[in-house]
XYZ file of C-alpha atoms in Angstrom:
618
model
C 0.000 0.000 0.000
C 2.756 2.462 0.917
C 4.499 1.701 -2.399
C 1.397 3.069 -4.106
C 1.505 6.060 -1.753
C 5.113 6.815 -2.729
C 4.248 6.384 -6.391
C 1.399 8.871 -6.064
C 3.834 11.397 -4.592
C 6.064 10.666 -7.582
C 3.235 11.828 -9.885
C 3.854 15.438 -8.852
C 5.973 15.833 -11.988
C 6.864 19.506 -12.622
C 5.300 20.408 -9.246
C 7.925 18.460 -7.275
C 9.798 21.607 -6.267
C 6.635 23.107 -4.812
C 5.929 19.784 -3.105
C 9.355 19.818 -1.429
C 8.812 23.419 -0.325
C 5.415 22.549 1.190
C 6.928 19.538 2.967
C 9.601 21.786 4.513
C 6.892 24.270 5.534
C 5.085 21.390 7.256
C 8.299 20.522 9.098
C 8.542 24.067 10.444
C 4.858 23.985 11.364
C 5.428 20.786 13.350
C 8.385 22.385 15.162
C 6.299 25.484 15.922
C 3.470 23.327 17.227
C 5.910 21.661 19.643
C 7.566 24.911 20.666
C 4.308 26.535 21.783
C 3.575 24.082 24.685
C 7.241 24.156 25.779
C 7.269 27.970 25.989
C 3.864 28.027 27.674
C 5.109 25.523 30.252
C 8.147 27.652 30.988
C 5.906 30.719 31.479
C 3.849 28.697 33.966
C 7.054 27.676 35.795
C 8.159 31.313 36.101
C 4.750 32.302 37.473
C 4.495 29.431 39.964
C 8.098 29.820 41.128
C 7.742 33.517 41.880
C 4.383 32.898 43.583
C 6.055 30.505 46.017
C 8.801 32.967 46.979
C 6.501 36.003 47.123
C 8.602 37.795 44.486
C 6.631 38.918 41.442
C 8.057 38.093 37.993
C 9.576 40.941 35.993
C 8.799 41.842 32.411
C 12.410 41.287 31.277
C 12.096 37.751 32.629
C 8.717 37.001 31.009
C 8.982 39.082 27.813
C 11.291 36.734 25.795
C 9.093 33.748 26.632
C 5.885 35.654 25.860
C 7.218 37.027 22.570
C 8.483 33.588 21.522
C 5.145 32.017 22.372
C 3.158 34.658 20.482
C 5.647 34.609 17.578
C 5.306 30.852 17.101
C 1.530 31.208 17.250
C 1.486 33.883 14.533
C 3.911 31.853 12.401
C 1.666 28.784 12.736
C -1.374 30.749 11.522
C 0.362 32.439 8.561
C 2.313 29.373 7.449
C -0.827 27.255 7.783
C -2.772 29.582 5.481
C 0.054 29.591 2.923
C 0.404 25.801 2.976
C -3.356 25.227 2.695
C -3.686 27.638 -0.242
C -0.819 26.212 -2.282
C -1.570 22.578 -1.384
C -5.107 23.048 -2.727
C -3.884 24.569 -6.000
C -1.171 21.931 -6.454
C -3.620 19.076 -5.878
C -6.145 20.423 -8.395
C -3.509 21.123 -11.062
C -1.927 17.686 -10.757
C -5.278 15.883 -10.715
C -6.249 17.363 -14.074
C -2.766 16.844 -15.527
C -2.654 13.170 -14.481
C -6.200 12.704 -15.804
C -5.068 14.049 -19.179
C -2.057 11.694 -19.162
C -4.315 8.725 -18.399
C -6.757 9.739 -21.142
C -3.976 10.013 -23.713
C -2.474 6.696 -22.619
C -5.845 4.906 -22.753
C -6.353 6.099 -26.339
C -3.019 4.543 -27.354
C -3.875 1.111 -25.934
C -4.598 -1.572 -28.542
C -8.096 -2.268 -29.830
C -7.850 -5.725 -28.238
C -7.528 -4.103 -24.795
C -10.612 -1.940 -25.292
C -12.519 -4.909 -26.687
C -11.807 -6.894 -23.523
C -12.315 -3.980 -21.087
C -15.645 -2.204 -20.682
C -15.469 1.529 -21.416
C -17.428 2.221 -18.193
C -14.685 0.538 -16.176
C -11.929 2.487 -17.964
C -13.743 5.768 -17.253
C -14.446 4.830 -13.620
C -10.767 3.958 -13.041
C -9.725 7.339 -14.439
C -12.147 9.356 -12.301
C -11.681 7.379 -9.079
C -7.919 7.099 -9.395
C -7.333 10.794 -10.021
C -9.811 11.807 -7.296
C -7.947 9.573 -4.842
C -4.634 11.165 -5.789
C -6.127 14.638 -5.420
C -7.329 13.837 -1.904
C -3.983 12.319 -0.961
C -1.925 15.289 -2.207
C -4.273 17.802 -0.620
C -4.452 16.161 2.807
C -0.755 15.274 2.900
C 0.545 18.768 2.179
C -2.186 20.564 4.100
C -1.852 18.761 7.453
C -0.736 15.139 7.457
C 2.897 15.819 6.588
C 3.183 17.905 9.770
C 1.409 15.165 11.740
C 3.819 12.501 10.500
C 6.810 14.693 11.391
C 5.348 15.340 14.840
C 4.766 11.646 15.569
C 7.899 10.100 14.161
C 10.508 12.865 14.546
C 9.527 15.147 17.412
C 7.793 12.615 19.696
C 11.114 11.099 20.847
C 12.273 14.652 21.620
C 9.763 14.785 24.520
C 11.941 12.292 26.437
C 14.664 14.934 26.554
C 12.333 17.271 28.470
C 11.164 14.614 30.946
C 12.019 11.034 30.198
C 9.295 9.492 32.391
C 6.364 11.357 30.830
C 8.030 11.291 27.419
C 8.397 7.516 27.590
C 4.728 7.159 28.569
C 3.724 9.251 25.546
C 5.854 7.111 23.224
C 4.366 3.870 24.614
C 0.792 5.103 24.274
C 1.308 6.344 20.715
C 2.980 3.042 19.749
C 0.062 1.112 21.245
C -2.555 2.978 19.244
C -0.346 2.803 16.147
C -0.178 -0.993 16.557
C -3.968 -1.100 16.802
C -4.212 0.750 13.481
C -1.765 -1.665 11.835
C -3.852 -4.586 13.114
C -6.996 -3.133 11.544
C -5.129 -2.586 8.263
C -4.082 -6.230 8.089
C -7.617 -7.363 8.832
C -9.246 -5.252 6.134
C -6.709 -5.048 3.309
C -8.043 -7.972 1.251
C -11.630 -7.097 2.085
C -11.233 -3.593 0.658
C -9.834 -4.997 -2.591
C -13.032 -7.006 -3.129
C -15.097 -3.914 -2.282
C -13.404 -1.978 -5.078
C -14.024 -4.796 -7.531
C -17.731 -4.620 -6.729
C -17.612 -0.835 -7.285
C -16.123 -1.470 -10.749
C -18.783 -4.088 -11.485
C -21.457 -1.593 -10.442
C -20.085 1.107 -12.770
C -19.744 -1.384 -15.625
C -23.279 -2.741 -15.239
C -24.854 0.717 -14.973
C -22.900 2.010 -17.981
C -23.822 -1.073 -19.999
C -27.523 -0.649 -19.232
C -27.579 3.096 -19.932
C -25.854 2.477 -23.261
C -28.558 -0.006 -24.317
C -31.757 1.700 -23.160
C -33.625 0.996 -26.453
C -32.954 -2.745 -26.094
C -33.961 -2.732 -22.422
C -37.227 -0.947 -23.109
C -38.021 -2.982 -26.223
C -37.503 -6.311 -24.449
C -39.160 -5.039 -21.216
C -36.037 -5.719 -19.181
C -36.230 -2.711 -16.866
C -37.181 -4.853 -13.871
C -34.490 -7.407 -14.673
C -31.759 -4.796 -15.036
C -32.785 -2.997 -11.833
C -32.872 -6.324 -10.000
C -29.398 -7.146 -11.308
C -28.127 -3.756 -10.133
C -29.622 -4.334 -6.670
C -27.886 -7.728 -6.527
C -24.542 -6.070 -7.253
C -25.276 -3.375 -4.640
C -26.094 -6.068 -2.051
C -22.821 -7.867 -2.791
C -21.007 -4.532 -2.478
C -22.584 -3.802 0.916
C -21.903 -7.341 2.158
C -18.220 -6.790 1.381
C -18.135 -3.198 2.666
C -19.832 -3.636 6.090
C -17.012 -5.733 7.676
C -14.473 -3.120 6.569
C -16.550 -0.314 8.062
C -16.963 -2.246 11.324
C -13.231 -2.660 11.758
C -12.583 1.001 11.039
C -15.369 2.046 13.422
C -13.561 0.073 16.142
C -10.270 1.802 15.286
C -11.940 5.235 15.293
C -13.551 4.680 18.699
C -10.268 3.404 20.141
C -8.375 6.397 18.770
C -10.849 8.899 20.216
C -10.851 7.114 23.589
C -7.073 7.270 23.521
C -7.186 11.075 23.855
C -8.903 10.869 27.238
C -6.776 7.931 28.411
C -3.521 9.614 27.383
C -4.307 12.949 29.071
C -5.437 11.121 32.223
C -2.284 8.973 32.232
C 0.046 11.938 31.703
C -1.684 14.038 34.352
C -1.638 11.180 36.872
C 2.051 10.423 36.270
C 2.908 14.128 36.305
C 1.150 14.631 39.639
C 3.050 11.718 41.177
C 6.379 13.017 39.786
C 5.613 16.528 41.108
C 4.951 15.124 44.567
C 8.335 13.375 44.346
C 10.031 16.612 43.277
C 10.915 15.137 39.855
C 9.005 17.614 37.671
C 7.394 21.051 37.685
C 3.877 22.341 37.155
C 5.023 23.840 33.851
C 6.236 20.449 32.600
C 2.928 18.850 33.582
C 1.101 21.542 31.585
C 3.542 21.079 28.682
C 3.077 17.306 28.548
C -0.677 17.590 28.919
C -0.613 19.860 25.846
C 1.721 17.380 24.117
C -0.701 14.534 24.879
C -3.682 16.442 23.484
C -1.739 17.543 20.404
C -0.137 14.164 19.674
C -3.361 12.228 20.021
C -4.952 14.767 17.684
C -2.054 14.195 15.288
C -2.475 10.446 15.695
C -6.159 10.749 14.794
C -5.157 12.683 11.674
C -2.565 10.083 10.707
C -5.029 7.240 11.346
C -7.582 9.049 9.195
C -4.920 9.570 6.546
C -3.903 5.905 6.630
C -7.574 4.969 6.437
C -7.977 7.235 3.406
C -4.917 5.748 1.697
C -6.139 2.272 2.495
C -9.616 2.927 1.084
C -8.212 4.593 -2.030
C -5.338 2.150 -2.614
C -7.351 -0.334 -4.753
C -8.602 2.533 -6.930
C -5.116 3.921 -7.430
C -3.751 0.405 -7.969
C -6.241 -0.072 -10.825
C -5.224 3.340 -12.177
C -1.548 2.376 -12.276
C -2.345 -1.027 -13.775
C -3.857 0.778 -16.762
C -0.932 3.212 -16.918
C 1.516 0.290 -16.790
C -0.190 -1.441 -19.714
C 2.099 -0.852 -22.658
C 0.630 -0.308 -26.134
C 1.469 -3.271 -28.346
C 1.921 -0.861 -31.241
C 4.162 2.146 -30.747
C 6.680 4.282 -32.616
C 10.312 3.355 -32.978
C 12.697 5.944 -31.529
C 13.935 6.649 -35.065
C 10.553 6.335 -36.813
C 10.305 8.257 -40.085
C 7.522 10.435 -41.445
C 5.606 8.663 -44.220
C 4.707 11.992 -45.917
C 2.155 11.057 -48.661
C 2.405 7.447 -49.808
C 1.801 6.313 -53.379
C -0.260 3.339 -52.190
C 2.040 0.432 -53.076
C 1.464 -2.307 -50.427
C 3.159 -5.677 -49.869
C 2.270 -8.446 -47.419
C 5.171 -10.886 -46.982
C 4.378 -14.159 -45.142
C 2.358 -12.276 -42.515
C 1.019 -14.236 -39.520
C -0.879 -13.012 -36.469
C -2.695 -14.604 -33.538
C -4.789 -12.926 -30.840
C -4.258 -15.603 -28.198
C -0.970 -17.133 -29.337
C -2.726 -20.456 -30.066
C -5.073 -20.190 -33.033
C -3.782 -18.074 -35.949
C -6.111 -15.346 -37.167
C -3.865 -14.725 -40.195
C -1.381 -17.327 -41.444
C 1.398 -16.812 -44.005
C -0.492 -14.215 -46.040
C 1.422 -12.781 -49.004
C 0.256 -10.480 -51.780
C 1.367 -7.310 -53.571
C -0.801 -4.321 -54.433
C 0.128 -1.651 -56.952
C -0.901 1.991 -56.485
C -4.500 2.583 -57.530
C -5.624 -1.048 -57.417
C -8.866 -2.081 -55.753
C -8.470 -5.272 -53.739
C -11.594 -7.038 -52.497
C -11.342 -9.445 -49.580
C -14.071 -12.030 -49.092
C -14.573 -15.053 -46.898
C -16.730 -16.417 -44.136
C -16.932 -14.836 -40.682
C -13.680 -15.359 -38.761
C -11.630 -16.088 -41.874
C -9.150 -13.249 -41.160
C -10.420 -10.449 -43.417
C -10.735 -7.652 -40.830
C -7.583 -8.780 -39.028
C -5.592 -8.496 -42.261
C -6.678 -4.901 -42.818
C -6.230 -4.136 -39.105
C -2.588 -5.102 -39.600
C -2.408 -2.687 -42.531
C -3.285 0.378 -40.426
C -1.347 -1.054 -37.459
C -4.199 -1.723 -35.073
C -1.719 -4.468 -34.172
C 1.584 -5.705 -35.616
C 2.265 -9.116 -37.193
C 4.059 -11.694 -35.070
C 5.971 -12.898 -38.132
C 6.486 -11.610 -41.614
C 6.191 -7.977 -42.577
C 4.026 -5.406 -44.326
C 5.560 -2.622 -46.376
C 4.213 0.558 -47.943
C 6.221 2.099 -50.773
C 8.957 -0.439 -49.985
C 9.334 0.541 -46.311
C 8.226 -1.661 -43.413
C 5.176 -0.106 -41.734
C 6.910 -0.346 -38.344
C 9.584 2.055 -39.578
C 6.992 4.807 -40.055
C 5.568 6.825 -37.193
C 2.018 5.759 -36.379
C 0.605 9.235 -36.909
C 2.128 9.704 -40.363
C 1.105 6.191 -41.484
C -2.495 6.567 -40.356
C -2.757 9.971 -42.029
C -2.328 8.058 -45.300
C -5.109 5.558 -44.589
C -8.839 6.239 -44.460
C -11.090 3.645 -42.843
C -14.852 3.282 -43.104
C -15.818 0.725 -40.474
C -18.696 -1.725 -40.725
C -20.285 -0.130 -37.648
C -20.500 3.660 -38.061
C -18.628 5.299 -35.202
C -19.725 8.873 -34.634
C -19.031 11.201 -31.727
C -21.886 12.733 -29.721
C -21.109 16.059 -31.361
C -22.266 17.994 -34.384
C -22.139 16.683 -37.948
C -19.520 19.347 -38.642
C -17.267 18.135 -35.817
C -17.623 14.536 -36.983
C -16.611 15.503 -40.505
C -13.659 17.575 -39.293
C -12.200 14.420 -37.755
C -11.239 13.549 -41.334
C -9.696 16.954 -42.038
C -9.534 19.487 -39.161
C -9.000 22.458 -41.484
C -11.664 21.534 -44.069
C -13.682 24.369 -45.555
C -17.485 24.479 -45.813
C -17.227 23.730 -49.546
C -14.983 20.701 -48.970
C -17.379 19.269 -46.388
C -20.337 19.814 -48.711
C -18.478 18.107 -51.571
C -17.659 15.099 -49.368
C -21.310 14.833 -48.339
C -22.406 15.026 -51.998
C -20.022 12.247 -53.018
C -21.224 10.107 -50.097
C -24.864 10.591 -51.194
C -25.506 12.365 -47.874
C -26.903 15.661 -49.192
C -30.430 14.587 -48.309
C -29.419 14.221 -44.670
C -28.561 17.916 -44.512
C -31.885 18.891 -46.041
C -33.700 17.201 -43.151
C -31.619 18.863 -40.413
C -32.818 22.246 -39.162
C -29.316 23.180 -37.949
C -27.479 21.766 -40.946
C -23.871 20.893 -40.205
C -24.315 22.118 -36.640
C -26.918 19.438 -35.835
C -26.047 17.304 -32.809
C -26.146 13.606 -33.701
C -26.421 12.225 -30.151
C -24.449 9.426 -28.514
C -22.894 7.275 -31.269
C -25.026 9.184 -33.783
C -28.298 7.718 -32.537
C -30.437 10.615 -33.790
C -29.588 9.457 -37.322
C -30.658 6.254 -39.039
C -28.128 3.478 -39.653
C -27.763 4.438 -43.294
C -27.346 8.129 -42.442
C -24.646 7.340 -39.902
C -22.773 5.252 -42.446
C -22.946 7.980 -45.096
C -21.549 10.541 -42.627
C -18.787 8.037 -41.830
C -18.008 7.626 -45.543
C -17.998 11.401 -46.063
C -15.537 11.716 -43.184
C -13.153 9.253 -44.859
C -13.524 10.974 -48.240
C -12.765 14.337 -46.650
C -9.499 12.909 -45.365
C -8.571 12.162 -49.020
C -6.062 9.423 -48.192
C -4.006 7.559 -50.811
C -5.110 4.271 -49.186
C -8.760 3.568 -48.434
C -10.247 0.691 -46.414
C -13.960 -0.044 -46.766
C -15.062 -2.593 -44.171
C -18.601 -3.458 -45.344
C -19.069 0.265 -45.908
C -22.472 -0.090 -47.569
C -23.911 -2.798 -45.288
C -26.299 -0.433 -43.485
C -27.773 1.099 -46.656
C -30.907 0.247 -48.572
C -30.566 -1.102 -52.095
C -31.352 2.214 -53.840
C -28.922 4.254 -51.742
C -26.294 1.517 -52.016
C -26.478 1.605 -55.785
C -26.021 5.395 -55.805
C -23.230 5.255 -53.266
C -21.460 2.469 -55.137
C -21.184 4.747 -58.179
C -19.751 7.495 -55.976
C -17.301 5.078 -54.394
C -16.207 3.811 -57.805
C -15.354 7.395 -58.729
C -13.577 8.060 -55.434
C -11.526 4.856 -55.644
C -9.915 5.867 -58.930
C -6.230 6.609 -58.488
C -6.401 5.406 -54.891
C -5.357 2.037 -53.456
C -8.540 0.598 -52.006
C -9.232 -2.483 -49.887
C -12.848 -3.614 -49.713
C -14.253 -6.197 -47.315
C -17.590 -7.349 -48.683
C -20.150 -10.054 -48.083
C -22.427 -8.949 -50.921
C -20.345 -10.030 -53.877
C -22.223 -7.826 -56.339
C -20.490 -4.780 -54.818
C -17.007 -6.009 -55.795
C -17.531 -7.083 -59.410
C -15.258 -4.292 -60.649
C -12.425 -4.982 -58.184
C -8.969 -5.313 -59.732
C -8.421 -8.485 -57.732
C -10.352 -10.545 -55.203
C -8.622 -12.398 -52.368
C -10.617 -15.270 -50.888
C -9.776 -15.994 -47.248
C -10.389 -19.192 -45.336
C -9.025 -19.951 -41.844
C -6.614 -17.026 -42.060
C -5.139 -17.989 -45.449
C -5.566 -16.717 -48.994
C -7.014 -19.733 -50.806
C -7.952 -18.040 -54.090
C -6.956 -14.909 -55.975
C -8.190 -13.376 -59.222
C -10.828 -11.117 -60.715
C -14.571 -11.814 -60.511
C -14.873 -13.672 -63.832
C -11.731 -15.756 -63.261
C -12.827 -16.907 -59.809
C -16.352 -17.768 -60.974
C -14.932 -19.745 -63.894
C -12.539 -21.674 -61.630
C -15.463 -23.240 -59.766
C -13.749 -22.972 -56.392
C -14.610 -21.434 -53.052
C -15.555 -18.026 -54.500
C -17.821 -19.593 -57.099
C -19.602 -21.491 -54.321
C -20.128 -18.240 -52.375
C -21.395 -16.480 -55.504
C -23.728 -19.380 -56.329
C -25.128 -19.398 -52.781
C -25.823 -15.651 -52.893
C -27.347 -15.830 -56.374
C -29.637 -18.720 -55.455
C -30.677 -16.968 -52.234
C -31.472 -13.844 -54.210
C -33.428 -15.870 -56.777
C -35.455 -17.581 -54.067
C -36.436 -14.208 -52.593
C -37.521 -12.972 -55.998
C -39.539 -16.150 -56.605
C -41.265 -15.705 -53.250
C -42.134 -12.114 -54.144
C -43.505 -13.224 -57.503
C -45.532 -16.013 -55.886
C -47.044 -13.559 -53.394
C -48.051 -11.106 -56.139
C -51.553 -11.064 -57.779
C -51.908 -13.251 -60.860
C -51.940 -10.311 -63.227
C -48.996 -8.724 -61.490
C -47.178 -12.027 -61.432
C -46.838 -12.039 -65.194
C -45.591 -8.503 -65.135
C -43.036 -9.309 -62.476
C -41.771 -12.343 -64.354
C -41.401 -10.544 -67.655
C -39.598 -7.787 -65.758
C -37.095 -10.151 -64.145
C -36.174 -12.429 -66.995
C -34.104 -9.890 -68.937
C -32.043 -9.079 -65.796
C -30.376 -12.510 -65.851
C -26.951 -11.467 -67.130
C -24.583 -13.886 -68.862
C -22.346 -13.730 -65.776
C -25.259 -14.595 -63.467
C -26.249 -17.445 -65.750
C -22.688 -18.680 -65.666
C -22.668 -18.582 -61.855
C -25.971 -20.484 -61.785
C -24.659 -23.216 -64.066
C -21.291 -23.571 -62.334
């Protein structure tokens, strides 16, 4: 736990100098806090001594002690205000700076990490971890640093003033410190499970709030609320034992104040009757007892805070310690603008190190070619193109662009050359304008309008009262699936990259819009190296080359006509899609009125192209 505490202090970064200065100020505050009771005790001794002899004290005798006592009091007030002010500012500045570092780091983590880790958990770790650090910095520099100095540095000094009462103070403080350590050992593992339940709670709530339409449609509100209550019950069952132990420690610590003062006063009275101490020393040690027990309560509270926050900060540092699998080389070069020449050379990759997702894939692509990749689900299509834009790196083999290994380029410069339209449209909960500017931050109004026109998205703007400044909601939910996809395509077109990846880019569109968009994409793909993942084979008939994947390997390669004529895997896929399409048409014809049925049949027969007939007969 204290390793985490030291690491949190190490997160002060550029504020370390201020941190050291505040720590020194706390040291002086602790010394001043000790000096006040000593001086007050000496004043009492002067007064009681002169009262016994009948000689009144003189101002020259009392003035130095009085001035010292008042001076330390004023210093304590002024230094305390200064420390509190700057500790507060330091803690807030560092909290936001560390939060920004975490955010940047999380964005660099591989897609596989974010796939396996719920976004609600990642967000909760960021907020809880940085809030814990803020509280630790603030409380440490504001008061607990002085308390620690008082307990562990100045407490032994009391034995120099009066070893009997000083020794009693040391023993009592050690006893209550041991009690705190005992409670820590009892609750350390319990608190770890509590924090896991907190993460589960955040994850479940975030998951439900992100799927409200599904919950309402399937009438699962009761089920989800019941599940949340189950998690809350588990959380409370784990939390109550921890709270009980700390309640015991708190009661014992508060009782210790009364017991310590009573013990010191009783011992001091006995020593005074034996002529071994003075009234001033009794007053001094009574003040010491009150102050030190107060300091002990602060330290116990501080340790309790660290202990409660440790699992949160441990999770925070676990994320920060997770290294991105893909990162720049120290001597990485800028890719500038690539021509689009791509080579895969015996590339293999596995997610789990057991089953290969891509195995010994090799192919060359010339600038401007359109390469279609087809295959069944899990055949390695998306993984192959993920390797191209370095979502992850191959475990063997290599991929080059313009003759240079992709790993020799900086990530930023490589990805500037690649535009990706994902199968699932991914839009920010911002305006349409802001979503488009992701593709080109300095794009003009005319450029954005042109990209929308080419993506067949002009009609979307006509339906929006605020035009480009329309908010699209979380993940673009105020738009239809087809509208989201067209905005996503326009964003990629606005980027104008030399390499374009279309991962089922038209899957969310209706047939009419898809046909229009396909013409636009055909125009956009000219002079640009394009990779297309497609399940509907009709969309890739004009591809320069088609790569057929199966179990991570390229099993066939050629253009549409060549692959159909070969009668292999691609021909089987084409035949299956053609027959499925024919069956749907036959069903529609059968469901039509008799008169309309003839019309429908005479309308369909001419559409059977020679290529389709060839597929059917293969």
